[in-house]
Amino acid sequence: RKEVEQDPGPFNVPEGATVAFNCTYSNSASQSFFWYRQDCRKEPKLLMSVYSSGNEDGRFTAQLNRASQYISLLIRDSKLSDSATYLCVVNIGRTGNQFYFGTGTSLTVIP
Amino acid sequence: DAMVIQNPRYQVTQFGKPVTLSCSQTLNHNVMYWYQQKSSQAPKLLFHYYDKDFNNEADTPDNFQSRRPNTSFCFLDIRSPGLGDAAMYLCATSRSGASTDTQYFGPGTRLTVL
């Protein structure tokens, strides 16, 4: 079983739509959680960290469910510029390879 | 201001010709990582340095080597690039290896092997 799993999509949504991505992780000892955004042929950029209480940054809301071992990202009022791949990343908090990546979910926002 | 810098951004090499990719950071982070990312795949960790301690992933081919001469710089050496090594190579840093760490990525070097 992979450490981190995401639905690869693609998600094609109209401008203004609300879209949600989920990500599951297998290691219950995972310590911290992140959503990264990666544009085509560019590096991953941190979108937001995910906290136990849930957190919001403008149109983006991230949630963590430790009991079910998943995190989610909700994007409201989608913009064309939101088109990208969204990577779920988990820090399992040990020395060595501590960051595990999902394969990413592709989002295309259509005019 | 750039925090993780990679040079060159694009590198073309010939099959079997050694190539070195460079990464530098201004964050003074203890940990530096090298990832290989192929199209539509997640970044794959090749190795990382915790300070001067080198940590190789078990499935990283011997063809890939790394050097970290000081805190700021880290190099990826590909001794004999094959066609299958064409990819984006991402350098990343994190502060201390702690469970609350966040990673910061450089812009990547896209390697083409002819």
mmCIF file with all atom_site columns, C-alpha atoms in Angstrom:
data_model
loop_
_atom_site.group_PDB
_atom_site.id
_atom_site.type_symbol
_atom_site.label_atom_id
_atom_site.label_alt_id
_atom_site.label_comp_id
_atom_site.label_asym_id
_atom_site.label_entity_id
_atom_site.label_seq_id
_atom_site.pdbx_PDB_ins_code
_atom_site.Cartn_x
_atom_site.Cartn_y
_atom_site.Cartn_z
_atom_site.occupancy
_atom_site.B_iso_or_equiv
_atom_site.pdbx_formal_charge
_atom_site.auth_seq_id
_atom_site.auth_comp_id
_atom_site.auth_asym_id
_atom_site.auth_atom_id
_atom_site.pdbx_PDB_model_num
ATOM 1   C CA . ARG A 1 1   ? 0.000   0.000  0.000   1.00 0.00 ? 1   ARG A CA 1
ATOM 2   C CA . LYS A 1 2   ? 1.298   3.441  -0.863  1.00 0.00 ? 2   LYS A CA 1
ATOM 3   C CA . GLU A 1 3   ? 2.031   5.833  1.969   1.00 0.00 ? 3   GLU A CA 1
ATOM 4   C CA . VAL A 1 4   ? -0.051  8.568  0.371   1.00 0.00 ? 4   VAL A CA 1
ATOM 5   C CA . GLU A 1 5   ? -2.822  8.102  -2.169  1.00 0.00 ? 5   GLU A CA 1
ATOM 6   C CA . GLN A 1 6   ? -4.695  10.616 -4.231  1.00 0.00 ? 6   GLN A CA 1
ATOM 7   C CA . ASP A 1 7   ? -7.228  10.407 -7.010  1.00 0.00 ? 7   ASP A CA 1
ATOM 8   C CA . PRO A 1 8   ? -5.183  11.539 -10.023 1.00 0.00 ? 8   PRO A CA 1
ATOM 9   C CA . GLY A 1 9   ? -8.240  13.003 -11.745 1.00 0.00 ? 9   GLY A CA 1
ATOM 10  C CA . PRO A 1 10  ? -8.323  14.869 -14.005 1.00 0.00 ? 10  PRO A CA 1
ATOM 11  C CA . PHE A 1 11  ? -10.915 17.153 -12.538 1.00 0.00 ? 11  PHE A CA 1
ATOM 12  C CA . ASN A 1 12  ? -12.378 19.467 -15.152 1.00 0.00 ? 12  ASN A CA 1
ATOM 13  C CA . VAL A 1 13  ? -14.625 22.082 -13.580 1.00 0.00 ? 13  VAL A CA 1
ATOM 14  C CA . PRO A 1 14  ? -16.240 25.291 -14.813 1.00 0.00 ? 14  PRO A CA 1
ATOM 15  C CA . GLU A 1 15  ? -15.072 28.621 -13.556 1.00 0.00 ? 15  GLU A CA 1
ATOM 16  C CA . GLY A 1 16  ? -16.768 29.497 -10.284 1.00 0.00 ? 16  GLY A CA 1
ATOM 17  C CA . ALA A 1 17  ? -17.343 25.893 -9.253  1.00 0.00 ? 17  ALA A CA 1
ATOM 18  C CA . THR A 1 18  ? -16.392 24.372 -5.929  1.00 0.00 ? 18  THR A CA 1
ATOM 19  C CA . VAL A 1 19  ? -14.095 21.381 -6.084  1.00 0.00 ? 19  VAL A CA 1
ATOM 20  C CA . ALA A 1 20  ? -12.731 19.084 -3.390  1.00 0.00 ? 20  ALA A CA 1
ATOM 21  C CA . PHE A 1 21  ? -9.774  16.729 -3.341  1.00 0.00 ? 21  PHE A CA 1
ATOM 22  C CA . ASN A 1 22  ? -9.096  14.003 -0.849  1.00 0.00 ? 22  ASN A CA 1
ATOM 23  C CA . CYS A 1 23  ? -5.877  12.312 0.100   1.00 0.00 ? 23  CYS A CA 1
ATOM 24  C CA . THR A 1 24  ? -5.410  9.282  2.333   1.00 0.00 ? 24  THR A CA 1
ATOM 25  C CA . TYR A 1 25  ? -2.286  8.314  4.227   1.00 0.00 ? 25  TYR A CA 1
ATOM 26  C CA . SER A 1 26  ? -1.344  4.958  5.671   1.00 0.00 ? 26  SER A CA 1
ATOM 27  C CA . ASN A 1 27  ? 0.995   5.816  8.544   1.00 0.00 ? 27  ASN A CA 1
ATOM 28  C CA . SER A 1 28  ? -1.012  6.686  11.623  1.00 0.00 ? 28  SER A CA 1
ATOM 29  C CA . ALA A 1 29  ? 2.106   8.262  13.143  1.00 0.00 ? 29  ALA A CA 1
ATOM 30  C CA . SER A 1 30  ? 2.209   10.917 10.436  1.00 0.00 ? 30  SER A CA 1
ATOM 31  C CA . GLN A 1 31  ? 2.976   14.257 11.961  1.00 0.00 ? 31  GLN A CA 1
ATOM 32  C CA . SER A 1 32  ? 2.241   17.056 9.566   1.00 0.00 ? 32  SER A CA 1
ATOM 33  C CA . PHE A 1 33  ? 0.408   17.493 6.318   1.00 0.00 ? 33  PHE A CA 1
ATOM 34  C CA . PHE A 1 34  ? 0.599   19.805 3.370   1.00 0.00 ? 34  PHE A CA 1
ATOM 35  C CA . TRP A 1 35  ? -0.960  20.666 0.067   1.00 0.00 ? 35  TRP A CA 1
ATOM 36  C CA . TYR A 1 36  ? 1.416   21.762 -2.652  1.00 0.00 ? 36  TYR A CA 1
ATOM 37  C CA . ARG A 1 37  ? 0.498   23.188 -6.010  1.00 0.00 ? 37  ARG A CA 1
ATOM 38  C CA . GLN A 1 38  ? 2.558   22.277 -9.048  1.00 0.00 ? 38  GLN A CA 1
ATOM 39  C CA . ASP A 1 39  ? 2.151   24.000 -12.372 1.00 0.00 ? 39  ASP A CA 1
ATOM 40  C CA . CYS A 1 40  ? 3.183   22.213 -15.547 1.00 0.00 ? 40  CYS A CA 1
ATOM 41  C CA . ARG A 1 41  ? 6.970   21.854 -15.735 1.00 0.00 ? 41  ARG A CA 1
ATOM 42  C CA . LYS A 1 42  ? 7.491   23.901 -12.567 1.00 0.00 ? 42  LYS A CA 1
ATOM 43  C CA . GLU A 1 43  ? 8.459   23.055 -9.004  1.00 0.00 ? 43  GLU A CA 1
ATOM 44  C CA . PRO A 1 44  ? 5.953   22.252 -6.268  1.00 0.00 ? 44  PRO A CA 1
ATOM 45  C CA . LYS A 1 45  ? 5.006   25.303 -4.239  1.00 0.00 ? 45  LYS A CA 1
ATOM 46  C CA . LEU A 1 46  ? 3.515   25.158 -0.788  1.00 0.00 ? 46  LEU A CA 1
ATOM 47  C CA . LEU A 1 47  ? -0.164  26.025 -0.933  1.00 0.00 ? 47  LEU A CA 1
ATOM 48  C CA . MET A 1 48  ? -0.982  25.443 2.697   1.00 0.00 ? 48  MET A CA 1
ATOM 49  C CA . SER A 1 49  ? -0.186  23.360 5.701   1.00 0.00 ? 49  SER A CA 1
ATOM 50  C CA . VAL A 1 50  ? -3.048  21.363 7.158   1.00 0.00 ? 50  VAL A CA 1
ATOM 51  C CA . TYR A 1 51  ? -3.822  21.645 10.846  1.00 0.00 ? 51  TYR A CA 1
ATOM 52  C CA . SER A 1 52  ? -5.954  19.426 13.019  1.00 0.00 ? 52  SER A CA 1
ATOM 53  C CA . SER A 1 53  ? -8.501  22.141 13.506  1.00 0.00 ? 53  SER A CA 1
ATOM 54  C CA . GLY A 1 54  ? -8.768  22.787 9.810   1.00 0.00 ? 54  GLY A CA 1
ATOM 55  C CA . ASN A 1 55  ? -7.595  25.969 8.209   1.00 0.00 ? 55  ASN A CA 1
ATOM 56  C CA . GLU A 1 56  ? -8.703  28.385 5.573   1.00 0.00 ? 56  GLU A CA 1
ATOM 57  C CA . ASP A 1 57  ? -6.831  30.715 3.286   1.00 0.00 ? 57  ASP A CA 1
ATOM 58  C CA . GLY A 1 58  ? -9.128  32.752 1.114   1.00 0.00 ? 58  GLY A CA 1
ATOM 59  C CA . ARG A 1 59  ? -10.916 30.393 -1.259  1.00 0.00 ? 59  ARG A CA 1
ATOM 60  C CA . PHE A 1 60  ? -8.945  27.381 -0.017  1.00 0.00 ? 60  PHE A CA 1
ATOM 61  C CA . THR A 1 61  ? -9.909  25.252 2.965   1.00 0.00 ? 61  THR A CA 1
ATOM 62  C CA . ALA A 1 62  ? -7.912  22.288 4.227   1.00 0.00 ? 62  ALA A CA 1
ATOM 63  C CA . GLN A 1 63  ? -9.148  19.686 6.666   1.00 0.00 ? 63  GLN A CA 1
ATOM 64  C CA . LEU A 1 64  ? -7.448  16.838 8.504   1.00 0.00 ? 64  LEU A CA 1
ATOM 65  C CA . ASN A 1 65  ? -9.239  13.757 9.763   1.00 0.00 ? 65  ASN A CA 1
ATOM 66  C CA . ARG A 1 66  ? -6.777  11.756 11.839  1.00 0.00 ? 66  ARG A CA 1
ATOM 67  C CA . ALA A 1 67  ? -9.269  9.049  12.742  1.00 0.00 ? 67  ALA A CA 1
ATOM 68  C CA . SER A 1 68  ? -9.888  8.207  9.094   1.00 0.00 ? 68  SER A CA 1
ATOM 69  C CA . GLN A 1 69  ? -6.394  9.218  8.001   1.00 0.00 ? 69  GLN A CA 1
ATOM 70  C CA . TYR A 1 70  ? -7.287  11.589 5.250   1.00 0.00 ? 70  TYR A CA 1
ATOM 71  C CA . ILE A 1 71  ? -6.839  15.209 4.394   1.00 0.00 ? 71  ILE A CA 1
ATOM 72  C CA . SER A 1 72  ? -8.911  17.291 2.063   1.00 0.00 ? 72  SER A CA 1
ATOM 73  C CA . LEU A 1 73  ? -8.620  20.484 0.066   1.00 0.00 ? 73  LEU A CA 1
ATOM 74  C CA . LEU A 1 74  ? -11.654 22.507 -0.915  1.00 0.00 ? 74  LEU A CA 1
ATOM 75  C CA . ILE A 1 75  ? -11.413 25.224 -3.532  1.00 0.00 ? 75  ILE A CA 1
ATOM 76  C CA . ARG A 1 76  ? -14.351 27.592 -3.769  1.00 0.00 ? 76  ARG A CA 1
ATOM 77  C CA . ASP A 1 77  ? -15.161 29.902 -6.680  1.00 0.00 ? 77  ASP A CA 1
ATOM 78  C CA . SER A 1 78  ? -12.573 28.267 -8.932  1.00 0.00 ? 78  SER A CA 1
ATOM 79  C CA . LYS A 1 79  ? -10.483 30.538 -11.111 1.00 0.00 ? 79  LYS A CA 1
ATOM 80  C CA . LEU A 1 80  ? -8.763  29.715 -14.372 1.00 0.00 ? 80  LEU A CA 1
ATOM 81  C CA . SER A 1 81  ? -5.485  30.292 -12.563 1.00 0.00 ? 81  SER A CA 1
ATOM 82  C CA . ASP A 1 82  ? -6.266  27.433 -10.178 1.00 0.00 ? 82  ASP A CA 1
ATOM 83  C CA . SER A 1 83  ? -5.542  24.968 -12.986 1.00 0.00 ? 83  SER A CA 1
ATOM 84  C CA . ALA A 1 84  ? -2.597  22.914 -11.767 1.00 0.00 ? 84  ALA A CA 1
ATOM 85  C CA . THR A 1 85  ? -1.693  19.630 -10.127 1.00 0.00 ? 85  THR A CA 1
ATOM 86  C CA . TYR A 1 86  ? -2.282  19.503 -6.384  1.00 0.00 ? 86  TYR A CA 1
ATOM 87  C CA . LEU A 1 87  ? 0.112   17.323 -4.419  1.00 0.00 ? 87  LEU A CA 1
ATOM 88  C CA . CYS A 1 88  ? -0.683  15.933 -1.022  1.00 0.00 ? 88  CYS A CA 1
ATOM 89  C CA . VAL A 1 89  ? 2.440   15.613 1.146   1.00 0.00 ? 89  VAL A CA 1
ATOM 90  C CA . VAL A 1 90  ? 2.769   13.954 4.515   1.00 0.00 ? 90  VAL A CA 1
ATOM 91  C CA . ASN A 1 91  ? 5.637   14.301 6.982   1.00 0.00 ? 91  ASN A CA 1
ATOM 92  C CA . ILE A 1 92  ? 5.919   11.088 8.941   1.00 0.00 ? 92  ILE A CA 1
ATOM 93  C CA . GLY A 1 93  ? 8.317   12.682 11.368  1.00 0.00 ? 93  GLY A CA 1
ATOM 94  C CA . ARG A 1 94  ? 11.200  10.296 11.372  1.00 0.00 ? 94  ARG A CA 1
ATOM 95  C CA . THR A 1 95  ? 14.788  10.708 10.330  1.00 0.00 ? 95  THR A CA 1
ATOM 96  C CA . GLY A 1 96  ? 15.480  9.688  6.805   1.00 0.00 ? 96  GLY A CA 1
ATOM 97  C CA . ASN A 1 97  ? 12.896  9.943  4.090   1.00 0.00 ? 97  ASN A CA 1
ATOM 98  C CA . GLN A 1 98  ? 10.211  11.713 6.020   1.00 0.00 ? 98  GLN A CA 1
ATOM 99  C CA . PHE A 1 99  ? 8.161   13.383 3.300   1.00 0.00 ? 99  PHE A CA 1
ATOM 100 C CA . TYR A 1 100 ? 5.804   11.252 1.295   1.00 0.00 ? 100 TYR A CA 1
ATOM 101 C CA . PHE A 1 101 ? 4.087   12.548 -1.808  1.00 0.00 ? 101 PHE A CA 1
ATOM 102 C CA . GLY A 1 102 ? 0.875   11.601 -3.452  1.00 0.00 ? 102 GLY A CA 1
ATOM 103 C CA . THR A 1 103 ? 0.936   11.377 -7.227  1.00 0.00 ? 103 THR A CA 1
ATOM 104 C CA . GLY A 1 104 ? -1.085  14.558 -7.468  1.00 0.00 ? 104 GLY A CA 1
ATOM 105 C CA . THR A 1 105 ? -4.566  15.491 -8.587  1.00 0.00 ? 105 THR A CA 1
ATOM 106 C CA . SER A 1 106 ? -4.883  17.362 -11.849 1.00 0.00 ? 106 SER A CA 1
ATOM 107 C CA . LEU A 1 107 ? -7.353  20.252 -11.941 1.00 0.00 ? 107 LEU A CA 1
ATOM 108 C CA . THR A 1 108 ? -8.403  22.153 -15.046 1.00 0.00 ? 108 THR A CA 1
ATOM 109 C CA . VAL A 1 109 ? -10.776 25.075 -14.634 1.00 0.00 ? 109 VAL A CA 1
ATOM 110 C CA . ILE A 1 110 ? -12.707 25.705 -17.813 1.00 0.00 ? 110 ILE A CA 1
ATOM 111 C CA . PRO A 1 111 ? -13.987 29.149 -18.875 1.00 0.00 ? 111 PRO A CA 1
ATOM 112 C CA . ASP B 2 1   ? 13.979  36.600 -3.260  1.00 0.00 ? 1   ASP B CA 1
ATOM 113 C CA . ALA B 2 2   ? 15.082  33.180 -4.362  1.00 0.00 ? 2   ALA B CA 1
ATOM 114 C CA . MET B 2 3   ? 15.631  30.855 -1.427  1.00 0.00 ? 3   MET B CA 1
ATOM 115 C CA . VAL B 2 4   ? 16.486  27.610 -3.189  1.00 0.00 ? 4   VAL B CA 1
ATOM 116 C CA . ILE B 2 5   ? 18.374  28.108 -6.410  1.00 0.00 ? 5   ILE B CA 1
ATOM 117 C CA . GLN B 2 6   ? 19.124  25.513 -9.023  1.00 0.00 ? 6   GLN B CA 1
ATOM 118 C CA . ASN B 2 7   ? 21.481  25.786 -11.924 1.00 0.00 ? 7   ASN B CA 1
ATOM 119 C CA . PRO B 2 8   ? 21.199  25.297 -14.734 1.00 0.00 ? 8   PRO B CA 1
ATOM 120 C CA . ARG B 2 9   ? 17.453  25.367 -15.274 1.00 0.00 ? 9   ARG B CA 1
ATOM 121 C CA . TYR B 2 10  ? 17.826  23.280 -18.419 1.00 0.00 ? 10  TYR B CA 1
ATOM 122 C CA . GLN B 2 11  ? 20.623  20.834 -19.079 1.00 0.00 ? 11  GLN B CA 1
ATOM 123 C CA . VAL B 2 12  ? 21.223  18.808 -22.202 1.00 0.00 ? 12  VAL B CA 1
ATOM 124 C CA . THR B 2 13  ? 23.757  16.025 -22.107 1.00 0.00 ? 13  THR B CA 1
ATOM 125 C CA . GLN B 2 14  ? 24.722  13.094 -24.234 1.00 0.00 ? 14  GLN B CA 1
ATOM 126 C CA . PHE B 2 15  ? 24.147  9.495  -23.378 1.00 0.00 ? 15  PHE B CA 1
ATOM 127 C CA . GLY B 2 16  ? 26.922  8.433  -21.027 1.00 0.00 ? 16  GLY B CA 1
ATOM 128 C CA . LYS B 2 17  ? 28.420  11.901 -20.571 1.00 0.00 ? 17  LYS B CA 1
ATOM 129 C CA . PRO B 2 18  ? 28.730  12.859 -16.881 1.00 0.00 ? 18  PRO B CA 1
ATOM 130 C CA . VAL B 2 19  ? 26.661  15.806 -15.747 1.00 0.00 ? 19  VAL B CA 1
ATOM 131 C CA . THR B 2 20  ? 26.463  17.800 -12.511 1.00 0.00 ? 20  THR B CA 1
ATOM 132 C CA . LEU B 2 21  ? 23.436  19.699 -11.310 1.00 0.00 ? 21  LEU B CA 1
ATOM 133 C CA . SER B 2 22  ? 23.776  22.408 -8.703  1.00 0.00 ? 22  SER B CA 1
ATOM 134 C CA . CYS B 2 23  ? 21.595  23.566 -5.831  1.00 0.00 ? 23  CYS B CA 1
ATOM 135 C CA . SER B 2 24  ? 22.168  26.356 -3.356  1.00 0.00 ? 24  SER B CA 1
ATOM 136 C CA . GLN B 2 25  ? 20.039  27.744 -0.547  1.00 0.00 ? 25  GLN B CA 1
ATOM 137 C CA . THR B 2 26  ? 19.916  30.954 1.425   1.00 0.00 ? 26  THR B CA 1
ATOM 138 C CA . LEU B 2 27  ? 17.691  29.548 4.168   1.00 0.00 ? 27  LEU B CA 1
ATOM 139 C CA . ASN B 2 28  ? 20.493  28.017 6.244   1.00 0.00 ? 28  ASN B CA 1
ATOM 140 C CA . HIS B 2 29  ? 18.474  24.819 6.443   1.00 0.00 ? 29  HIS B CA 1
ATOM 141 C CA . ASN B 2 30  ? 20.122  21.675 7.745   1.00 0.00 ? 30  ASN B CA 1
ATOM 142 C CA . VAL B 2 31  ? 18.482  19.245 5.356   1.00 0.00 ? 31  VAL B CA 1
ATOM 143 C CA . MET B 2 32  ? 18.811  19.193 1.588   1.00 0.00 ? 32  MET B CA 1
ATOM 144 C CA . TYR B 2 33  ? 17.045  16.738 -0.709  1.00 0.00 ? 33  TYR B CA 1
ATOM 145 C CA . TRP B 2 34  ? 17.335  15.665 -4.315  1.00 0.00 ? 34  TRP B CA 1
ATOM 146 C CA . TYR B 2 35  ? 14.249  14.390 -6.089  1.00 0.00 ? 35  TYR B CA 1
ATOM 147 C CA . GLN B 2 36  ? 13.714  13.031 -9.561  1.00 0.00 ? 36  GLN B CA 1
ATOM 148 C CA . GLN B 2 37  ? 10.345  13.760 -11.116 1.00 0.00 ? 37  GLN B CA 1
ATOM 149 C CA . LYS B 2 38  ? 9.137   12.293 -14.373 1.00 0.00 ? 38  LYS B CA 1
ATOM 150 C CA . SER B 2 39  ? 6.066   13.404 -16.231 1.00 0.00 ? 39  SER B CA 1
ATOM 151 C CA . SER B 2 40  ? 2.790   12.870 -14.361 1.00 0.00 ? 40  SER B CA 1
ATOM 152 C CA . GLN B 2 41  ? 4.567   11.220 -11.440 1.00 0.00 ? 41  GLN B CA 1
ATOM 153 C CA . ALA B 2 42  ? 5.230   12.272 -7.886  1.00 0.00 ? 42  ALA B CA 1
ATOM 154 C CA . PRO B 2 43  ? 8.730   13.435 -7.015  1.00 0.00 ? 43  PRO B CA 1
ATOM 155 C CA . LYS B 2 44  ? 10.912  10.463 -6.126  1.00 0.00 ? 44  LYS B CA 1
ATOM 156 C CA . LEU B 2 45  ? 13.502  10.968 -3.410  1.00 0.00 ? 45  LEU B CA 1
ATOM 157 C CA . LEU B 2 46  ? 17.012  10.030 -4.521  1.00 0.00 ? 46  LEU B CA 1
ATOM 158 C CA . PHE B 2 47  ? 18.920  10.998 -1.365  1.00 0.00 ? 47  PHE B CA 1
ATOM 159 C CA . HIS B 2 48  ? 19.181  13.669 1.246   1.00 0.00 ? 48  HIS B CA 1
ATOM 160 C CA . TYR B 2 49  ? 21.740  15.252 3.519   1.00 0.00 ? 49  TYR B CA 1
ATOM 161 C CA . TYR B 2 50  ? 21.105  15.949 7.151   1.00 0.00 ? 50  TYR B CA 1
ATOM 162 C CA . ASP B 2 51  ? 23.896  18.442 7.654   1.00 0.00 ? 51  ASP B CA 1
ATOM 163 C CA . LYS B 2 52  ? 26.897  16.448 6.419   1.00 0.00 ? 52  LYS B CA 1
ATOM 164 C CA . ASP B 2 53  ? 25.290  13.062 6.852   1.00 0.00 ? 53  ASP B CA 1
ATOM 165 C CA . PHE B 2 54  ? 24.418  11.494 3.523   1.00 0.00 ? 54  PHE B CA 1
ATOM 166 C CA . ASN B 2 55  ? 21.316  9.314  3.318   1.00 0.00 ? 55  ASN B CA 1
ATOM 167 C CA . ASN B 2 56  ? 20.809  7.314  0.158   1.00 0.00 ? 56  ASN B CA 1
ATOM 168 C CA . GLU B 2 57  ? 17.479  5.752  -0.744  1.00 0.00 ? 57  GLU B CA 1
ATOM 169 C CA . ALA B 2 58  ? 17.761  2.005  -1.230  1.00 0.00 ? 58  ALA B CA 1
ATOM 170 C CA . ASP B 2 59  ? 16.486  2.111  -4.794  1.00 0.00 ? 59  ASP B CA 1
ATOM 171 C CA . THR B 2 60  ? 18.624  5.015  -6.004  1.00 0.00 ? 60  THR B CA 1
ATOM 172 C CA . PRO B 2 61  ? 20.925  3.744  -8.756  1.00 0.00 ? 61  PRO B CA 1
ATOM 173 C CA . ASP B 2 62  ? 24.680  3.907  -8.185  1.00 0.00 ? 62  ASP B CA 1
ATOM 174 C CA . ASN B 2 63  ? 24.829  6.147  -11.232 1.00 0.00 ? 63  ASN B CA 1
ATOM 175 C CA . PHE B 2 64  ? 23.571  8.974  -9.011  1.00 0.00 ? 64  PHE B CA 1
ATOM 176 C CA . GLN B 2 65  ? 25.918  10.563 -6.509  1.00 0.00 ? 65  GLN B CA 1
ATOM 177 C CA . SER B 2 66  ? 25.782  13.671 -4.404  1.00 0.00 ? 66  SER B CA 1
ATOM 178 C CA . ARG B 2 67  ? 28.096  16.082 -2.655  1.00 0.00 ? 67  ARG B CA 1
ATOM 179 C CA . ARG B 2 68  ? 27.446  18.724 -0.061  1.00 0.00 ? 68  ARG B CA 1
ATOM 180 C CA . PRO B 2 69  ? 30.624  20.747 0.451   1.00 0.00 ? 69  PRO B CA 1
ATOM 181 C CA . ASN B 2 70  ? 28.966  23.208 2.834   1.00 0.00 ? 70  ASN B CA 1
ATOM 182 C CA . THR B 2 71  ? 25.570  24.102 4.273   1.00 0.00 ? 71  THR B CA 1
ATOM 183 C CA . SER B 2 72  ? 24.551  26.189 1.293   1.00 0.00 ? 72  SER B CA 1
ATOM 184 C CA . PHE B 2 73  ? 25.441  23.981 -1.638  1.00 0.00 ? 73  PHE B CA 1
ATOM 185 C CA . CYS B 2 74  ? 24.532  20.518 -2.784  1.00 0.00 ? 74  CYS B CA 1
ATOM 186 C CA . PHE B 2 75  ? 25.360  18.817 -6.071  1.00 0.00 ? 75  PHE B CA 1
ATOM 187 C CA . LEU B 2 76  ? 23.848  15.938 -7.962  1.00 0.00 ? 76  LEU B CA 1
ATOM 188 C CA . ASP B 2 77  ? 26.276  14.012 -10.144 1.00 0.00 ? 77  ASP B CA 1
ATOM 189 C CA . ILE B 2 78  ? 25.018  11.616 -12.767 1.00 0.00 ? 78  ILE B CA 1
ATOM 190 C CA . ARG B 2 79  ? 28.011  9.586  -13.799 1.00 0.00 ? 79  ARG B CA 1
ATOM 191 C CA . SER B 2 80  ? 26.696  8.002  -16.973 1.00 0.00 ? 80  SER B CA 1
ATOM 192 C CA . PRO B 2 81  ? 23.292  9.375  -17.897 1.00 0.00 ? 81  PRO B CA 1
ATOM 193 C CA . GLY B 2 82  ? 20.963  7.060  -19.703 1.00 0.00 ? 82  GLY B CA 1
ATOM 194 C CA . LEU B 2 83  ? 17.873  7.931  -21.702 1.00 0.00 ? 83  LEU B CA 1
ATOM 195 C CA . GLY B 2 84  ? 15.776  6.910  -18.721 1.00 0.00 ? 84  GLY B CA 1
ATOM 196 C CA . ASP B 2 85  ? 17.395  9.580  -16.582 1.00 0.00 ? 85  ASP B CA 1
ATOM 197 C CA . ALA B 2 86  ? 15.751  12.371 -18.519 1.00 0.00 ? 86  ALA B CA 1
ATOM 198 C CA . ALA B 2 87  ? 13.563  14.082 -15.949 1.00 0.00 ? 87  ALA B CA 1
ATOM 199 C CA . MET B 2 88  ? 13.092  17.147 -13.809 1.00 0.00 ? 88  MET B CA 1
ATOM 200 C CA . TYR B 2 89  ? 15.502  17.153 -10.882 1.00 0.00 ? 89  TYR B CA 1
ATOM 201 C CA . LEU B 2 90  ? 14.240  19.034 -7.865  1.00 0.00 ? 90  LEU B CA 1
ATOM 202 C CA . CYS B 2 91  ? 16.300  20.215 -4.947  1.00 0.00 ? 91  CYS B CA 1
ATOM 203 C CA . ALA B 2 92  ? 14.493  20.903 -1.696  1.00 0.00 ? 92  ALA B CA 1
ATOM 204 C CA . THR B 2 93  ? 15.403  21.973 1.812   1.00 0.00 ? 93  THR B CA 1
ATOM 205 C CA . SER B 2 94  ? 13.889  21.713 5.231   1.00 0.00 ? 94  SER B CA 1
ATOM 206 C CA . ARG B 2 95  ? 14.957  23.359 8.432   1.00 0.00 ? 95  ARG B CA 1
ATOM 207 C CA . SER B 2 96  ? 15.917  20.553 10.756  1.00 0.00 ? 96  SER B CA 1
ATOM 208 C CA . GLY B 2 97  ? 14.270  17.270 9.866   1.00 0.00 ? 97  GLY B CA 1
ATOM 209 C CA . ALA B 2 98  ? 11.662  17.799 12.570  1.00 0.00 ? 98  ALA B CA 1
ATOM 210 C CA . SER B 2 99  ? 8.156   16.443 12.289  1.00 0.00 ? 99  SER B CA 1
ATOM 211 C CA . THR B 2 100 ? 6.805   19.944 11.806  1.00 0.00 ? 100 THR B CA 1
ATOM 212 C CA . ASP B 2 101 ? 9.204   20.777 8.992   1.00 0.00 ? 101 ASP B CA 1
ATOM 213 C CA . THR B 2 102 ? 8.053   22.130 5.669   1.00 0.00 ? 102 THR B CA 1
ATOM 214 C CA . GLN B 2 103 ? 9.964   21.590 2.460   1.00 0.00 ? 103 GLN B CA 1
ATOM 215 C CA . TYR B 2 104 ? 10.960  24.368 0.114   1.00 0.00 ? 104 TYR B CA 1
ATOM 216 C CA . PHE B 2 105 ? 11.710  23.507 -3.483  1.00 0.00 ? 105 PHE B CA 1
ATOM 217 C CA . GLY B 2 106 ? 14.001  25.019 -6.032  1.00 0.00 ? 106 GLY B CA 1
ATOM 218 C CA . PRO B 2 107 ? 12.749  25.663 -9.561  1.00 0.00 ? 107 PRO B CA 1
ATOM 219 C CA . GLY B 2 108 ? 14.238  22.411 -10.809 1.00 0.00 ? 108 GLY B CA 1
ATOM 220 C CA . THR B 2 109 ? 16.640  21.440 -13.540 1.00 0.00 ? 109 THR B CA 1
ATOM 221 C CA . ARG B 2 110 ? 15.133  19.756 -16.552 1.00 0.00 ? 110 ARG B CA 1
ATOM 222 C CA . LEU B 2 111 ? 17.598  17.219 -17.896 1.00 0.00 ? 111 LEU B CA 1
ATOM 223 C CA . THR B 2 112 ? 17.489  16.034 -21.490 1.00 0.00 ? 112 THR B CA 1
ATOM 224 C CA . VAL B 2 113 ? 19.654  13.084 -22.526 1.00 0.00 ? 113 VAL B CA 1
ATOM 225 C CA . LEU B 2 114 ? 20.407  12.731 -26.218 1.00 0.00 ? 114 LEU B CA 1
#
